Short mmCIF file of C-alpha atoms in Angstrom, two decimals:
data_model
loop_
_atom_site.label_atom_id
_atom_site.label_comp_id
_atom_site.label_asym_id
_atom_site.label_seq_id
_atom_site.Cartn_x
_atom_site.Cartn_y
_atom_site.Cartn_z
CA UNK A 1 0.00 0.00 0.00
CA UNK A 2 3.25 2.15 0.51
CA UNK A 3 4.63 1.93 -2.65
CA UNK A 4 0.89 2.50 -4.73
CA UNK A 5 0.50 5.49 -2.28
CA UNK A 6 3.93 7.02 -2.99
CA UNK A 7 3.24 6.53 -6.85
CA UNK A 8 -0.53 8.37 -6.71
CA UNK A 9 0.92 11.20 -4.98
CA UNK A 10 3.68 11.37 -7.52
CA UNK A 11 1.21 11.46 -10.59
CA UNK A 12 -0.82 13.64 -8.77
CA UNK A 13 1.86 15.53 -7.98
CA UNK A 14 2.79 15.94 -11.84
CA UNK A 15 -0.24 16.69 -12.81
CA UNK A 16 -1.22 19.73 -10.98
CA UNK A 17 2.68 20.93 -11.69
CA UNK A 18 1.69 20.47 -15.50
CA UNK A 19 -1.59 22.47 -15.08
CA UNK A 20 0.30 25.36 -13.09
CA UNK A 21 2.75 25.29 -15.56
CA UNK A 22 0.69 25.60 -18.35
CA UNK A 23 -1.56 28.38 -16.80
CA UNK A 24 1.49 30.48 -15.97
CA UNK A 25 2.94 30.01 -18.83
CA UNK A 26 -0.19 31.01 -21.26
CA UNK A 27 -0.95 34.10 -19.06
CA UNK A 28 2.90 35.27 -18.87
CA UNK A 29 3.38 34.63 -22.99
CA UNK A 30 -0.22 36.69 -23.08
CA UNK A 31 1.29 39.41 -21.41
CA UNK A 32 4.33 39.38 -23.65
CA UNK A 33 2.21 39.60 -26.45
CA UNK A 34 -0.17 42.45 -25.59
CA UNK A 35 3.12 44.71 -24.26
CA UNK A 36 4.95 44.06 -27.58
CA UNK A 37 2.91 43.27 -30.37
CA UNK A 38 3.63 42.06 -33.62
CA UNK A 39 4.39 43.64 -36.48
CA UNK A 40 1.84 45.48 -38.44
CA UNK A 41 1.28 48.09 -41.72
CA UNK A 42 1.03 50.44 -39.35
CA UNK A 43 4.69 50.51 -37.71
CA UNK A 44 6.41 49.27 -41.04
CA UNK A 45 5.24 52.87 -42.12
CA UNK A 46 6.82 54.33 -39.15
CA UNK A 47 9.87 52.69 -39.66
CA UNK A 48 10.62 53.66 -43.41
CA UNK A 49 9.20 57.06 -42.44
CA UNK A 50 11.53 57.67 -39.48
CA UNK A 51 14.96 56.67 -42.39
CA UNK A 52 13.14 58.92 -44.63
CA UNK A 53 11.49 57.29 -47.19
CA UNK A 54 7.82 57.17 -48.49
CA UNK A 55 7.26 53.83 -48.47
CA UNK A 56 4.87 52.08 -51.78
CA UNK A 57 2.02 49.83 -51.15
CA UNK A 58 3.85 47.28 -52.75
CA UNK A 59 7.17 47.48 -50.26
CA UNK A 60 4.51 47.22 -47.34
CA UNK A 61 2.72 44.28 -48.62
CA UNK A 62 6.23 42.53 -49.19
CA UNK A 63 7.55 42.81 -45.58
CA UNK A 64 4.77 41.92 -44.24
CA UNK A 65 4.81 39.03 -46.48
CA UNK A 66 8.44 38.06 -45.35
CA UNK A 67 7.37 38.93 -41.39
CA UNK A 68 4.77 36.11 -41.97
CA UNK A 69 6.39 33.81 -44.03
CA UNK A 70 9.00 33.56 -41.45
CA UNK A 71 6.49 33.21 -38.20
#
């Protein structure tokens, strides 16, 4: 009965570690997320604005292209 009762609280054990674990690490990888989002049109603009370009339609659409290609 030892043994069996040493092995339950083990799985058990592992189980709610797992669950904690994957909570903590959803809401921490949320909060990464929502402080530094991804790319969009928006700051690709910014960024070829602030070197001093006017960026084309066209350059836009290809970055973001190659941003998602590579995700």
């Amino acid at each position: 009965m030892n043994f069996w009762a040493s092995v339950g609280f083990t799985l058990v054990g592992l189980i709610i570690g797992a669950a904690l674990g994957f909570y903590f690490t959803k809401r921490k990888f949320e909060k990464e997320l929502k402080e530094n989002p991804p790319i969009n049109e928006k700051m690709i603009r910014a960024m070829f604005l602030q070197m001093g370009r006017k960026p084309s339609e066209a350059q836009i659409r290809q970055i973001m292209k190659s941003v998602n290609a590579n995700r």
